[in-house]
Amino acid sequence: GVLKSKNNNCNKHNHSTLTLLLSYLFYSMNMAPNYGITNNNEDEALLSSTDEPVQKTVKFAAATKQQHSISIPQPSDYKRNFNEGSQAAIIRSLRAAGVKFIRFATVDAYNTIRCKTVPLAQLSGQRRTNEVSSPLSNPVSIAEICFVGLPTSADVPAAPNLSSRNVLTLQPDFSSLRILPYASKTAMVMCTAHNQQTQELSPLCSRGLLQRVLHSAKEDLGIEFSVGAELEFILYRENKDGIMQPVDMSTFGNATTLNEQEDFISTLYDQLEQQDIPVELIHSESAPGQLEVVLSYSDDILQLADDIIYARETLTNVAKQHGMKALFLPKTSMMAAGNGSHLTSRLERLDHNIVMHSRIRLNQQA
């Protein structure tokens, strides 16, 4: 092509314009798609610069009559495995955070956390060698008798119709993945239990049961929930005679426990905050040495259930760090109030509370 300029004084403005023209000329001659337009030496394009203070006008002409077109290939059958990429990112992020182990956990019918730990290096090795394309998907399994057939006191089967031969695989819900502040080299993720052969959700899975109830309430009845939780526990400490006793003799709303256990409460709050567990309120309760931690209302009921599990685990371990034992037992003494685990709920249909018709009486739907 021929470039003509009305001014041979090449300042920075002209240099910039010339660069743009050369780029456009190269594109029009070599790369422009053919949409029914032919490039030839009779076509001209005019590029004008109106930038102040200098104004220049430059013309150029295409130097070839050859038509150019882009060949568009047929759609590919390739489908990207987003799950595999996400799992690789999770493994790298956990390793960067100093995590060495992942616990795959579920909760049985006796409210016991059943879990197994897998070293992160083992999962990374499986991914690098292509031994398993998605190593986090279902790396562990637990016998189905562990879900409803084993009491908390001993590994003695209490359900003769269940067998340890039938195994359920644990599939993690990565939205529940947390690094444990009280065990900083470990992360834990809550799982659902599935049939090993068919991968169907097991009817023995408590997490799966909650998911089914929430889905049925919304789809069949149009009802959604908003739920908050109140966790009560009593702090015990061993006295000089080796006897476990409540840390104080305070009563409801008293400042004694709050003052004397401020370090424990501060550590507890920090560790819950690190796990994105929102705390609304902390206060002393009716029994000696008793505290209540109130978790904020949530519309995500499954996440709230996870928060309760993580909060209770955190409470237990932070108490140990401070030389105490946190008891959630319903009754620790016949002479004092017991512990409660209260759920406060609001049922809604089309954003309206369906429980209360007014401040003094229930709605008929409730």
mmCIF file of N, CA and C in Angstrom, residues 255-303:
data_model
loop_
_atom_site.group_PDB
_atom_site.id
_atom_site.type_symbol
_atom_site.label_atom_id
_atom_site.label_comp_id
_atom_site.label_asym_id
_atom_site.label_seq_id
_atom_site.Cartn_x
_atom_site.Cartn_y
_atom_site.Cartn_z
ATOM 1 N N ALA A 255 -23.052 -11.661 84.723
ATOM 2 C CA ALA A 255 -21.791 -11.292 84.068
ATOM 3 C C ALA A 255 -20.616 -12.135 84.539
ATOM 4 N N THR A 256 -20.811 -12.964 85.563
ATOM 5 C CA THR A 256 -19.685 -13.713 86.142
ATOM 6 C C THR A 256 -18.974 -14.576 85.111
ATOM 7 N N THR A 257 -19.732 -15.418 84.420
ATOM 8 C CA THR A 257 -19.123 -16.310 83.423
ATOM 9 C C THR A 257 -18.494 -15.520 82.291
ATOM 10 N N LEU A 258 -19.151 -14.445 81.852
ATOM 11 C CA LEU A 258 -18.622 -13.627 80.763
ATOM 12 C C LEU A 258 -17.286 -12.998 81.148
ATOM 13 N N ASN A 259 -17.186 -12.546 82.387
ATOM 14 C CA ASN A 259 -15.938 -11.922 82.844
ATOM 15 C C ASN A 259 -14.820 -12.946 83.024
ATOM 16 N N GLU A 260 -15.124 -14.021 83.735
ATOM 17 C CA GLU A 260 -14.085 -14.986 84.075
ATOM 18 C C GLU A 260 -13.641 -15.829 82.878
ATOM 19 N N GLN A 261 -14.519 -15.982 81.893
ATOM 20 C CA GLN A 261 -14.188 -16.809 80.727
ATOM 21 C C GLN A 261 -14.034 -15.969 79.456
ATOM 22 N N GLU A 262 -13.600 -14.734 79.626
ATOM 23 C CA GLU A 262 -13.484 -13.842 78.466
ATOM 24 C C GLU A 262 -12.477 -14.367 77.440
ATOM 25 N N ASP A 263 -11.348 -14.900 77.893
ATOM 26 C CA ASP A 263 -10.351 -15.425 76.952
ATOM 27 C C ASP A 263 -10.930 -16.591 76.149
ATOM 28 N N PHE A 264 -11.639 -17.468 76.832
ATOM 29 C CA PHE A 264 -12.285 -18.588 76.134
ATOM 30 C C PHE A 264 -13.300 -18.076 75.125
ATOM 31 N N ILE A 265 -14.144 -17.125 75.523
ATOM 32 C CA ILE A 265 -15.182 -16.591 74.636
ATOM 33 C C ILE A 265 -14.549 -15.889 73.436
ATOM 34 N N SER A 266 -13.472 -15.150 73.668
ATOM 35 C CA SER A 266 -12.801 -14.440 72.569
ATOM 36 C C SER A 266 -12.199 -15.416 71.555
ATOM 37 N N THR A 267 -11.521 -16.452 72.073
ATOM 38 C CA THR A 267 -10.948 -17.462 71.171
ATOM 39 C C THR A 267 -12.040 -18.184 70.397
ATOM 40 N N LEU A 268 -13.121 -18.523 71.092
ATOM 41 C CA LEU A 268 -14.237 -19.204 70.446
ATOM 42 C C LEU A 268 -14.816 -18.350 69.326
ATOM 43 N N TYR A 269 -15.050 -17.085 69.610
ATOM 44 C CA TYR A 269 -15.621 -16.194 68.590
ATOM 45 C C TYR A 269 -14.691 -16.074 67.381
ATOM 46 N N ASP A 270 -13.380 -15.908 67.629
ATOM 47 C CA ASP A 270 -12.422 -15.778 66.522
ATOM 48 C C ASP A 270 -12.435 -17.023 65.636
ATOM 49 N N GLN A 271 -12.472 -18.195 66.258
ATOM 50 C CA GLN A 271 -12.429 -19.427 65.461
ATOM 51 C C GLN A 271 -13.736 -19.665 64.709
ATOM 52 N N LEU A 272 -14.857 -19.290 65.278
ATOM 53 C CA LEU A 272 -16.127 -19.394 64.546
ATOM 54 C C LEU A 272 -16.136 -18.422 63.375
ATOM 55 N N GLU A 273 -15.606 -17.238 63.595
ATOM 56 C CA GLU A 273 -15.555 -16.234 62.526
ATOM 57 C C GLU A 273 -14.667 -16.706 61.381
ATOM 58 N N GLN A 274 -13.556 -17.373 61.701
ATOM 59 C CA GLN A 274 -12.673 -17.903 60.660
ATOM 60 C C GLN A 274 -13.374 -18.932 59.782
ATOM 61 N N GLN A 275 -14.414 -19.580 60.317
ATOM 62 C CA GLN A 275 -15.160 -20.591 59.568
ATOM 63 C C GLN A 275 -16.454 -20.023 58.966
ATOM 64 N N ASP A 276 -16.588 -18.692 58.981
ATOM 65 C CA ASP A 276 -17.776 -18.017 58.430
ATOM 66 C C ASP A 276 -19.061 -18.471 59.117
ATOM 67 N N ILE A 277 -18.984 -18.674 60.430
ATOM 68 C CA ILE A 277 -20.162 -19.025 61.218
ATOM 69 C C ILE A 277 -20.612 -17.764 61.947
ATOM 70 N N PRO A 278 -21.753 -17.184 61.562
ATOM 71 C CA PRO A 278 -22.185 -15.906 62.151
ATOM 72 C C PRO A 278 -22.767 -16.089 63.554
ATOM 73 N N VAL A 279 -22.221 -15.345 64.507
ATOM 74 C CA VAL A 279 -22.684 -15.381 65.892
ATOM 75 C C VAL A 279 -23.494 -14.121 66.172
ATOM 76 N N GLU A 280 -24.714 -14.309 66.643
ATOM 77 C CA GLU A 280 -25.598 -13.179 66.934
ATOM 78 C C GLU A 280 -25.515 -12.744 68.390
ATOM 79 N N LEU A 281 -25.314 -13.687 69.314
ATOM 80 C CA LEU A 281 -25.394 -13.363 70.734
ATOM 81 C C LEU A 281 -24.675 -14.427 71.565
ATOM 82 N N ILE A 282 -24.066 -13.995 72.679
ATOM 83 C CA ILE A 282 -23.479 -14.909 73.667
ATOM 84 C C ILE A 282 -23.895 -14.418 75.049
ATOM 85 N N HIS A 283 -24.434 -15.313 75.878
ATOM 86 C CA HIS A 283 -24.821 -14.904 77.228
ATOM 87 C C HIS A 283 -24.804 -16.117 78.155
ATOM 88 N N SER A 284 -24.782 -15.842 79.466
ATOM 89 C CA SER A 284 -24.831 -16.929 80.441
ATOM 90 C C SER A 284 -26.256 -17.423 80.577
ATOM 91 N N GLU A 285 -26.389 -18.725 80.902
ATOM 92 C CA GLU A 285 -27.720 -19.331 81.045
ATOM 93 C C GLU A 285 -27.971 -19.696 82.510
ATOM 94 N N SER A 286 -29.020 -20.476 82.747
ATOM 95 C CA SER A 286 -29.529 -20.681 84.106
ATOM 96 C C SER A 286 -28.665 -21.573 84.984
ATOM 97 N N ALA A 287 -27.987 -22.557 84.405
ATOM 98 C CA ALA A 287 -27.203 -23.499 85.216
ATOM 99 C C ALA A 287 -25.827 -22.915 85.542
ATOM 100 N N PRO A 288 -25.181 -23.381 86.602
ATOM 101 C CA PRO A 288 -23.815 -22.938 86.915
ATOM 102 C C PRO A 288 -22.859 -23.238 85.756
ATOM 103 N N GLY A 289 -22.061 -22.233 85.399
ATOM 104 C CA GLY A 289 -21.064 -22.406 84.341
ATOM 105 C C GLY A 289 -21.646 -22.592 82.952
ATOM 106 N N GLN A 290 -22.907 -22.205 82.767
ATOM 107 C CA GLN A 290 -23.581 -22.462 81.484
ATOM 108 C C GLN A 290 -23.581 -21.218 80.603
ATOM 109 N N LEU A 291 -23.289 -21.430 79.326
ATOM 110 C CA LEU A 291 -23.315 -20.369 78.317
ATOM 111 C C LEU A 291 -24.207 -20.778 77.158
ATOM 112 N N GLU A 292 -24.687 -19.771 76.443
ATOM 113 C CA GLU A 292 -25.460 -20.018 75.221
ATOM 114 C C GLU A 292 -24.871 -19.195 74.086
ATOM 115 N N VAL A 293 -24.632 -19.842 72.960
ATOM 116 C CA VAL A 293 -24.163 -19.177 71.748
ATOM 117 C C VAL A 293 -25.295 -19.219 70.740
ATOM 118 N N VAL A 294 -25.715 -18.043 70.281
ATOM 119 C CA VAL A 294 -26.841 -17.935 69.356
ATOM 120 C C VAL A 294 -26.301 -17.703 67.943
ATOM 121 N N LEU A 295 -26.646 -18.611 67.012
ATOM 122 C CA LEU A 295 -26.261 -18.460 65.608
ATOM 123 C C LEU A 295 -27.363 -17.717 64.865
ATOM 124 N N SER A 296 -26.967 -16.845 63.969
ATOM 125 C CA SER A 296 -27.914 -15.981 63.265
ATOM 126 C C SER A 296 -28.880 -16.783 62.403
ATOM 127 N N TYR A 297 -30.059 -16.185 62.157
ATOM 128 C CA TYR A 297 -31.033 -16.791 61.259
ATOM 129 C C TYR A 297 -30.429 -16.963 59.863
ATOM 130 N N SER A 298 -30.849 -18.033 59.201
ATOM 131 C CA SER A 298 -30.365 -18.299 57.844
ATOM 132 C C SER A 298 -31.479 -18.901 57.002
ATOM 133 N N ASP A 299 -31.529 -18.508 55.732
ATOM 134 C CA ASP A 299 -32.466 -19.120 54.787
ATOM 135 C C ASP A 299 -31.877 -20.373 54.157
ATOM 136 N N ASP A 300 -30.573 -20.563 54.314
ATOM 137 C CA ASP A 300 -29.902 -21.761 53.805
ATOM 138 C C ASP A 300 -29.841 -22.766 54.950
ATOM 139 N N ILE A 301 -30.841 -23.635 55.028
ATOM 140 C CA ILE A 301 -30.980 -24.522 56.176
ATOM 141 C C ILE A 301 -29.863 -25.560 56.213
ATOM 142 N N LEU A 302 -29.456 -26.036 55.054
ATOM 143 C CA LEU A 302 -28.383 -27.029 55.014
ATOM 144 C C LEU A 302 -27.080 -26.433 55.531
ATOM 145 N N GLN A 303 -26.813 -25.197 55.160
ATOM 146 C CA GLN A 303 -25.599 -24.549 55.654
ATOM 147 C C GLN A 303 -25.694 -24.309 57.157
#
